[in-house]
Short mmCIF file of C-alpha atoms in Angstrom, two decimals:
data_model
loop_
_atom_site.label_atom_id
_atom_site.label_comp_id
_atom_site.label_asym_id
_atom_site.label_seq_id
_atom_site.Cartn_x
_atom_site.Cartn_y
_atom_site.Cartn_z
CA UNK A 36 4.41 -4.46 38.46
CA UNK A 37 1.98 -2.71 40.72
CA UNK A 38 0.68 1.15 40.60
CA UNK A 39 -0.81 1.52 43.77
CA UNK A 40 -4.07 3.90 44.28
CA UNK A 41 -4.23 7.42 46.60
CA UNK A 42 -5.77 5.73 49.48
CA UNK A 43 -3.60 2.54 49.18
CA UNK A 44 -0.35 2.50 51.35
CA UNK A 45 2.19 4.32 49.68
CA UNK A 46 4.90 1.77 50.60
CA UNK A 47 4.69 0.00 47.14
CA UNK A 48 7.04 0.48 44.60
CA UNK A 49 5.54 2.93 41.39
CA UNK A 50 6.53 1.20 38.31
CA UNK A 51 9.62 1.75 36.41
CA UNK A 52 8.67 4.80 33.80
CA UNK A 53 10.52 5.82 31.14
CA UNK A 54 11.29 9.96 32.12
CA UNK A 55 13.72 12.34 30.42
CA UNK A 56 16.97 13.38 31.74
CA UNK A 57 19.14 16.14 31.22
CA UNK A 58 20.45 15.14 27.84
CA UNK A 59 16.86 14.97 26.88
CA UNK A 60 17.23 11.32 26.20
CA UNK A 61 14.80 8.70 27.80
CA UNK A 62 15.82 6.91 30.49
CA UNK A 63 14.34 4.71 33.53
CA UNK A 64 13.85 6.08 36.73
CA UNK A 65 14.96 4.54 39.60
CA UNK A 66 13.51 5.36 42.76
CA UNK A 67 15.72 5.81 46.12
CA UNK A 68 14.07 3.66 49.26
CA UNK A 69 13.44 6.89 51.67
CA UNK A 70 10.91 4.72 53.50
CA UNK A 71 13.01 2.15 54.55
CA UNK A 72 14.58 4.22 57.16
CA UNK A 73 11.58 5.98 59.24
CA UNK A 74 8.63 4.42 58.26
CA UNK A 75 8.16 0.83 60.40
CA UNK A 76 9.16 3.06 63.64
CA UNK A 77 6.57 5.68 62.78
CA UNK A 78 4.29 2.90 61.72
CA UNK A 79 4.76 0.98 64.60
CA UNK A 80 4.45 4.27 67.19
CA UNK A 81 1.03 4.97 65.63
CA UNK A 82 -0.17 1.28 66.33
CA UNK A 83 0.48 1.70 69.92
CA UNK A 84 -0.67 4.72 70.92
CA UNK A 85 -4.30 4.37 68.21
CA UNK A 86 -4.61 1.25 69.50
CA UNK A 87 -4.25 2.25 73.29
CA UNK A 88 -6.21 5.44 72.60
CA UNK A 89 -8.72 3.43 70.42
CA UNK A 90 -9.74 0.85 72.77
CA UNK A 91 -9.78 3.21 75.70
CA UNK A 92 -12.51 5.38 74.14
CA UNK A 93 -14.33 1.83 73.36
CA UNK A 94 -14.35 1.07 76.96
CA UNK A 95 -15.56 4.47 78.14
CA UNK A 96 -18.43 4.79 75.71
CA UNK A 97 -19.49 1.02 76.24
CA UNK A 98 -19.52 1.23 80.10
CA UNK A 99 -19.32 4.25 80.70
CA UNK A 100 -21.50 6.12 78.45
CA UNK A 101 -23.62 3.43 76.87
CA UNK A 102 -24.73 4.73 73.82
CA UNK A 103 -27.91 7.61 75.01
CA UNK A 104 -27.67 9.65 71.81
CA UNK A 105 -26.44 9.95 68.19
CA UNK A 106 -23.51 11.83 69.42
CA UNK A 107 -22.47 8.61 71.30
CA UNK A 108 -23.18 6.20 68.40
CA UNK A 109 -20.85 8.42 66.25
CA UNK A 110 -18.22 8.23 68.49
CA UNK A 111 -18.17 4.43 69.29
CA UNK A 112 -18.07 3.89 65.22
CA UNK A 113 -15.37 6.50 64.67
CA UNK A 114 -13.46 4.86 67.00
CA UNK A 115 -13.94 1.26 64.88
CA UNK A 116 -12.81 2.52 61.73
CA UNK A 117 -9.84 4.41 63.79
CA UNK A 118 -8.88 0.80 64.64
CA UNK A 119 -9.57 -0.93 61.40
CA UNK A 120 -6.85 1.19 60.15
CA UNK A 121 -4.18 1.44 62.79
CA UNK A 122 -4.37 -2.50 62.70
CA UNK A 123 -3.07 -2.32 59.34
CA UNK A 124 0.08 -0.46 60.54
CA UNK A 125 2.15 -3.44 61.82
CA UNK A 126 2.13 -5.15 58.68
CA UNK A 127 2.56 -2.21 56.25
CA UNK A 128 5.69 -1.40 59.07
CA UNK A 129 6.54 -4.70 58.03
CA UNK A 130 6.80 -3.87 54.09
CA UNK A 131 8.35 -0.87 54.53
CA UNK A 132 11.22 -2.62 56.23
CA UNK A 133 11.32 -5.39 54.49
CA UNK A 134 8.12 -6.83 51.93
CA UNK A 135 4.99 -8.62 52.35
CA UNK A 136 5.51 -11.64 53.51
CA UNK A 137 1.65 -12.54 55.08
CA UNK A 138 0.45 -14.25 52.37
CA UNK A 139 -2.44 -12.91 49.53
CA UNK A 140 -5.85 -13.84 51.34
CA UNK A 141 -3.93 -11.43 54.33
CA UNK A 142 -2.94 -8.85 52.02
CA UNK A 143 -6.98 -8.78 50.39
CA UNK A 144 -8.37 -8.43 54.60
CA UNK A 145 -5.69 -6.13 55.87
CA UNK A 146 -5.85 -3.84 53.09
CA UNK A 147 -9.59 -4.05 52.69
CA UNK A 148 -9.72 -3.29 56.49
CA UNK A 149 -7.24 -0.74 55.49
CA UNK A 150 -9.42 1.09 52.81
CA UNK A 151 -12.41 0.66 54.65
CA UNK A 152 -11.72 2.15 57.94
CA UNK A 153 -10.21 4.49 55.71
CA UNK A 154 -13.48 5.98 54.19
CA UNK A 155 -15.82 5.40 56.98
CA UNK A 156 -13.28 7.42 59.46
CA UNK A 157 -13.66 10.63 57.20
CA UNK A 158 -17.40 10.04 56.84
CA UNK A 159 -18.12 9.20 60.60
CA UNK A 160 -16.21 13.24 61.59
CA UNK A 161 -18.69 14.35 58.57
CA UNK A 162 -21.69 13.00 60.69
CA UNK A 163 -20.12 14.15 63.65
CA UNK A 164 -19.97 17.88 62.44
CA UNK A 165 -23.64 17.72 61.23
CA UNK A 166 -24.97 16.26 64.55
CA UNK A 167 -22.98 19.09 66.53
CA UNK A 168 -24.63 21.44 63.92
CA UNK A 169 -27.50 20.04 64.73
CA UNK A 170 -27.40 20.23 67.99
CA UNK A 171 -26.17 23.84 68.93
CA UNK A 172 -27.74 26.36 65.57
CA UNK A 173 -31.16 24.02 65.37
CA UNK A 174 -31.37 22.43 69.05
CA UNK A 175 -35.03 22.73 69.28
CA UNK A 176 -36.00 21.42 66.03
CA UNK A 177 -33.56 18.76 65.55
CA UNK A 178 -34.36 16.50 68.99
CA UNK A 179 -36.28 14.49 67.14
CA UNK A 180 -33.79 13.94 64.91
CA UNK A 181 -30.68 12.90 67.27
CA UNK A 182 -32.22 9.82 68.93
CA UNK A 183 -29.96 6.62 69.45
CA UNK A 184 -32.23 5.00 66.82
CA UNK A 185 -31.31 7.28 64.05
CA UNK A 186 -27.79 7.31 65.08
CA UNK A 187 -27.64 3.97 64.59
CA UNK A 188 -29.40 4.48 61.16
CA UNK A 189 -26.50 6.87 60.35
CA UNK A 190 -24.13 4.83 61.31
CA UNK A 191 -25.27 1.95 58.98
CA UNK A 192 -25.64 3.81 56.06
CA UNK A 193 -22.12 5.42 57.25
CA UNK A 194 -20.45 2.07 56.89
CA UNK A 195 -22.40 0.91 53.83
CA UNK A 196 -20.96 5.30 52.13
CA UNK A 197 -17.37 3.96 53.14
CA UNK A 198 -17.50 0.26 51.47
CA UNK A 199 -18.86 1.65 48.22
CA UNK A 200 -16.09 4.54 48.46
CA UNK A 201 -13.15 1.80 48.89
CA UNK A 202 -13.86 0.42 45.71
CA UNK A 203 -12.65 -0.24 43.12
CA UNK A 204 -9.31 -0.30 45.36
CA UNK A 205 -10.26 -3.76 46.98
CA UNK A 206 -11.41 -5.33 44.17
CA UNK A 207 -7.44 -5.00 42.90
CA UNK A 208 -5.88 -5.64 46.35
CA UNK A 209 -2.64 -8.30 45.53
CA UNK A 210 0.50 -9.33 46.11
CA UNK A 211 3.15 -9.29 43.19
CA UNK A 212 6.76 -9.47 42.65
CA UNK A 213 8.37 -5.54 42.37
CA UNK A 214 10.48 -5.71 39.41
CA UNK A 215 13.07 -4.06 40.66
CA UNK A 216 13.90 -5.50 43.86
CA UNK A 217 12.07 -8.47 43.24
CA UNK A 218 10.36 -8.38 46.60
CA UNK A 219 6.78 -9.34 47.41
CA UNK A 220 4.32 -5.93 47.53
CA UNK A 221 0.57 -5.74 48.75
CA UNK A 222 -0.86 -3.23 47.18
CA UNK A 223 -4.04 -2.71 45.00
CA UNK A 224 -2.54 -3.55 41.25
CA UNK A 225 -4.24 -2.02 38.37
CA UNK A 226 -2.07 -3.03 35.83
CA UNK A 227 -3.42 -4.86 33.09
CA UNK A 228 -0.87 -5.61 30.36
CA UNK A 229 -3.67 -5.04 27.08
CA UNK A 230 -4.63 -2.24 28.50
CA UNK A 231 -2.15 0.26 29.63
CA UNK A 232 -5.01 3.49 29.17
CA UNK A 233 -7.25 1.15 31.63
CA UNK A 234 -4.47 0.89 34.25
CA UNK A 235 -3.96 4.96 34.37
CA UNK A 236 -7.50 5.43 34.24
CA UNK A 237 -8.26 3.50 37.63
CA UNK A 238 -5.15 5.28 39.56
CA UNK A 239 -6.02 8.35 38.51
CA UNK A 240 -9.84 7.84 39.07
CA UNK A 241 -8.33 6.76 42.47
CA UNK A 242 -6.32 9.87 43.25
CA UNK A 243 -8.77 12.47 42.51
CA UNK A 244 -11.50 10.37 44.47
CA UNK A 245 -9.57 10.56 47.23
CA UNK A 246 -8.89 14.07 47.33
CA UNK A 247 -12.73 14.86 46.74
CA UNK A 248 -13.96 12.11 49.21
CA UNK A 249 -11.46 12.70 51.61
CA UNK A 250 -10.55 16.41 51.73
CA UNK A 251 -12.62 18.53 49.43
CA UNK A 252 -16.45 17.64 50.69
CA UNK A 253 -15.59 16.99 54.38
CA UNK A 254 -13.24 20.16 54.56
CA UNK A 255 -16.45 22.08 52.77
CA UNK A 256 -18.91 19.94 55.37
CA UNK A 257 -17.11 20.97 58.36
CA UNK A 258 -16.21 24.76 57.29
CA UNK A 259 -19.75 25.13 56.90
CA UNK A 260 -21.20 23.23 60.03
CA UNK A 261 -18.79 25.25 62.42
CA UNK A 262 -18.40 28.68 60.67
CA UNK A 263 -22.86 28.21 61.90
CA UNK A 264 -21.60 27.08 65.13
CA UNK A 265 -19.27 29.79 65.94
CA UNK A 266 -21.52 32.49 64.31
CA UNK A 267 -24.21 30.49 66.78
CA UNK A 268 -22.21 30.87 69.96
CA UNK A 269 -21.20 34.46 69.38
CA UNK A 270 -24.83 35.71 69.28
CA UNK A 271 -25.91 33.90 72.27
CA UNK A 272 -25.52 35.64 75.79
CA UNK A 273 -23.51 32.81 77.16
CA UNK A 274 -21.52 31.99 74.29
CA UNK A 275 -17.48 30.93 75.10
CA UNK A 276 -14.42 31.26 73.65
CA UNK A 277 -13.36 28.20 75.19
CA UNK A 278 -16.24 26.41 72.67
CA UNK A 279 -14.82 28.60 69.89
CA UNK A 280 -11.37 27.11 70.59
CA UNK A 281 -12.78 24.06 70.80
CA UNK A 282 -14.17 23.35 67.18
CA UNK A 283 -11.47 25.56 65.79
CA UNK A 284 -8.98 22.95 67.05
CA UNK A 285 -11.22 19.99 65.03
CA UNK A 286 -11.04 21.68 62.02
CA UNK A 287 -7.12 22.98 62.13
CA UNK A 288 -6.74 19.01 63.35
CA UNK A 289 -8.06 17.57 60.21
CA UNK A 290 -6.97 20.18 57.64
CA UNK A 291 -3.09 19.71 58.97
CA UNK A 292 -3.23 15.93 59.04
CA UNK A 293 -5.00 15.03 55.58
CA UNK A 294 -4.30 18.30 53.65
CA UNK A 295 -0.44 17.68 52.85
CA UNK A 296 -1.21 13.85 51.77
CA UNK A 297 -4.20 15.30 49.56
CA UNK A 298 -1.71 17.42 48.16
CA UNK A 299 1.16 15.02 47.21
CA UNK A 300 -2.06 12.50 45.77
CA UNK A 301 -2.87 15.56 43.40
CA UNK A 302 1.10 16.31 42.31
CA UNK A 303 1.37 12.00 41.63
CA UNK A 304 -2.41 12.30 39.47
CA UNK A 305 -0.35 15.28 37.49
CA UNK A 306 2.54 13.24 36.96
CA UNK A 307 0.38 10.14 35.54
CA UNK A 308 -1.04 12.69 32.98
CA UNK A 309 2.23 13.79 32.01
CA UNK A 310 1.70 17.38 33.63
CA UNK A 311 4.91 16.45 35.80
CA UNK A 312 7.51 14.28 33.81
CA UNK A 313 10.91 14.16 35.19
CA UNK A 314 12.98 11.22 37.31
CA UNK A 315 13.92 13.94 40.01
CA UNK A 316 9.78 15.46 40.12
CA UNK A 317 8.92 11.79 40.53
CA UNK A 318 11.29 10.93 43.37
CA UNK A 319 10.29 13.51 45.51
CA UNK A 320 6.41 13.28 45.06
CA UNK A 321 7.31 9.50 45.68
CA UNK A 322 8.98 10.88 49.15
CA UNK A 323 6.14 13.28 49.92
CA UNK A 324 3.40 10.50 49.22
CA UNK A 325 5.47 8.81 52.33
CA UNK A 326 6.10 11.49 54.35
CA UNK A 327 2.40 13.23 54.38
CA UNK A 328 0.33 9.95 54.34
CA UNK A 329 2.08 9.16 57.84
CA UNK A 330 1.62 12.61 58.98
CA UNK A 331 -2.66 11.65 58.02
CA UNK A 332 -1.83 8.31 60.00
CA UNK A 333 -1.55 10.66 63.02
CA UNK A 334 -5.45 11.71 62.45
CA UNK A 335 -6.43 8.27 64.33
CA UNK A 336 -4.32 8.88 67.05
CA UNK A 337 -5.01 12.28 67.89
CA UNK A 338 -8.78 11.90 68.02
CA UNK A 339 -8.57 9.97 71.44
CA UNK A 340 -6.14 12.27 73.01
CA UNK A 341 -8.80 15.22 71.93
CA UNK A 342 -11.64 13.24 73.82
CA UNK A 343 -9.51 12.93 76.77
CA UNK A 344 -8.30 16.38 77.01
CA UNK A 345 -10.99 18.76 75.34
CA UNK A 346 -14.22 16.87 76.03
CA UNK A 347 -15.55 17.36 79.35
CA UNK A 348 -18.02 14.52 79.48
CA UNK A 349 -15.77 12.10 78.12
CA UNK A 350 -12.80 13.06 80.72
CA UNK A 351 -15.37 12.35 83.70
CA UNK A 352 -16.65 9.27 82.49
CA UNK A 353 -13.28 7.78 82.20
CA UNK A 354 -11.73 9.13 85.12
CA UNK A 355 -15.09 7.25 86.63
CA UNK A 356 -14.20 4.03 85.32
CA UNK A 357 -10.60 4.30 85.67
CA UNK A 358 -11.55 4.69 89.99
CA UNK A 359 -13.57 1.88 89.51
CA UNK A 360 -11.11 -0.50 88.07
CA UNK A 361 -9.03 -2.46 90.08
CA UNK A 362 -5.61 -2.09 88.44
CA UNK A 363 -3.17 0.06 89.51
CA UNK A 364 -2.21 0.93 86.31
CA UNK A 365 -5.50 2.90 85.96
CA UNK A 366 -5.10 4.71 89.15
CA UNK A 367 -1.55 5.94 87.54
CA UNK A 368 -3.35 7.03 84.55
CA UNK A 369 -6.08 8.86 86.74
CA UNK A 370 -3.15 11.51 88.21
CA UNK A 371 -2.13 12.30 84.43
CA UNK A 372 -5.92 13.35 83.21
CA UNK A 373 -6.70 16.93 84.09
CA UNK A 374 -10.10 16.32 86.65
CA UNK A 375 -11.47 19.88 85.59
CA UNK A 376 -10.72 22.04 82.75
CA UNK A 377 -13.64 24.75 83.51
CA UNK A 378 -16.46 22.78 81.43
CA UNK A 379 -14.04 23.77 77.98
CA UNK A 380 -15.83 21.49 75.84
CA UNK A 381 -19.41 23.03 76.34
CA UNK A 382 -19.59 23.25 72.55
CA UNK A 383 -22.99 22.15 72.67
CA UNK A 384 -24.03 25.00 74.71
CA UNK A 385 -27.37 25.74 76.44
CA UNK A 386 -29.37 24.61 74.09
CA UNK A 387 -27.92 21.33 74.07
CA UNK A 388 -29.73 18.32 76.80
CA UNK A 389 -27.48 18.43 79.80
CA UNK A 390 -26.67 14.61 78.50
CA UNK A 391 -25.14 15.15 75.58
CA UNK A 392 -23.83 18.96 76.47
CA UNK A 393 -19.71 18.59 76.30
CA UNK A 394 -19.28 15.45 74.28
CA UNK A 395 -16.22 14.71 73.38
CA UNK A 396 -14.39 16.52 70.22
#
């Protein structure tokens, strides 16, 4: 029987624990199959529209942009780990519906992918926060600093924060039998039947690492980095409220989408340790653990649609592209993206180079 980890998909069945019920006597708990019924569409909704949204910013910063700065370098690898894990979505839509039926090399590279992208997605908006720091309360002294050769250092050591933060959930990645519908589950298994202390160890480790990793330092990262911006823009004569509105919407962005799953990952850590003990307690954090980690699915999908609509420099690079391509398809596209929204995304302000001024969220 697997006990899957915070960051793994929460599609796997928890195992079969002996809880109290009203009579006070033991009993087992049997959980109810909420996801069966909402998550492959939602699953499969998110795959389009990250993957669309995914590949378009690819395209603009590849030949449109073409990598000048750090900013640039942090977008085009934000946008890779957004697509390492919407790729995953079609085949967890898949085991929601039904089970894993993909074989256990696939389950060990779709999950890994999974995990990966994971990590590296929350640590590639930490980067982003401190370059836009950078850039706007220490423009002068930080120019140095911002160059498309230490972006690309970054983003290295980036990727290399992320892999180390996945473990040790790819290291259990599987497929087993659940025991109580006897289907096939991919999930990362801790169980180890000599040493039942071991198992809860490891998925608790794995809870509370993902609420520090993926909440608690970048939500104290960012609040820091813009609470400097905005203090930054409102003592400067041509400071805007647009700009204001503009990292405001980041943050509120981030906190809605990963804050409720963070949550639900802390009540299931206080039901391991016995803080929480009841069948009905354990159904609905089961629910929740659904529920909010599609809501932090939405995360990857929203960060395109924030490039095309907030950031200026972004918006006219692709509507560039999209006149030069020779579909009509694009030229549809074109009459949907607003051509001027009264240089909104200036957060970089005047102090930023007039290339990297406006970039995207």
């Amino acid at each position: 029987m697997n006990v899957t980890t915070a960051s793994s998909p929460e599609t796997t069945e928890f195992e079969y624990e002996p809880y109290d019920n009203e009579n006070g006597a033991g009993n087992v708990c049997e959980y109810e199959q909420h996801g069966i019924s909402f998550l492959p569409v939602i699953y499969s909704l998110f795959f389009v529209v990250g993957l669309l949204g995914n590949v378009l910013v690819l395209w603009v910063i590849i030949f449109g942009v073409k990598l000048r700065s750090m900013s640039d370098v942090c977008l085009l690898n934000l946008a890779i780990a957004d697509l390492l894990l919407v790729c995953s979505l079609p085949f967890l839509a898949h085991q929601a519906r039904d089970q894993w039926a993909f074989g256990d090399a696939m389950c060990k590279m779709v999950l890994g992918a999974y995990h990966i992208g994971f990590y590296c997605g929350i640590f590639f908006i930490i980067l982003m926060s401190i370059d836009r720091y950078l850039a706007i309360v220490h423009a002068v002294y930080a120019m140095k600093a911002r160059t498309l050769t230490f972006g690309m250092i970054a983003a290295a050591v980036t990727w290399f924060a992320g892999f180390l933060a996945s473990f040790p959930d790819i290291i259990f990645l599987k497929v087993e039998t659940d025991r109580s519908s006897q289907k096939s589950i991919c999930g990362a298994s801790l169980v180890n039947e000599t040493a039942t202390g071991n198992r809860h160890f490891w998925t608790i480790f794995g809870l509370f690492k993902m609420n520090i990793l993926g909440l608690l330092i970048p939500m104290t990262i960012m609040c820091f980095c813009y609470a400097q911006i905005i203090w930054k823009l409102l003592h400067t004569q041509s400071s805007k409220k647009q700009s204001i509105r503009l990292v405001l919407i980041v943050v509120a962005v981030y906190f809605c989408c990963w804050m409720p799953y963070s949550l639900a990952s802390f009540f299931r850590a206080l039901e391991l340790i016995k803080v929480l003990h009841s069948c009905r307690i354990s159904n609905d954090i089961r629910l929740a653990l659904q529920v909010t980690q599609a809501i932090a699915y939405s995360h990857s999908c929203l960060n395109p649609i924030l490039y095309v609509f907030v950031g200026e420099r972004f918006r006219k690079n692709l509507l560039r592209l999209m006149s030069r391509a020779p579909c009509r398809v694009c030229r549809v596209m074109k009459t949907l993206i607003p051509s001027d929204r009264g240089r909104m995304s200036s957060t970089y302000s005047t102090s930023t180079t007039g290339d990297e001024r406006s970039n995207a969220i």
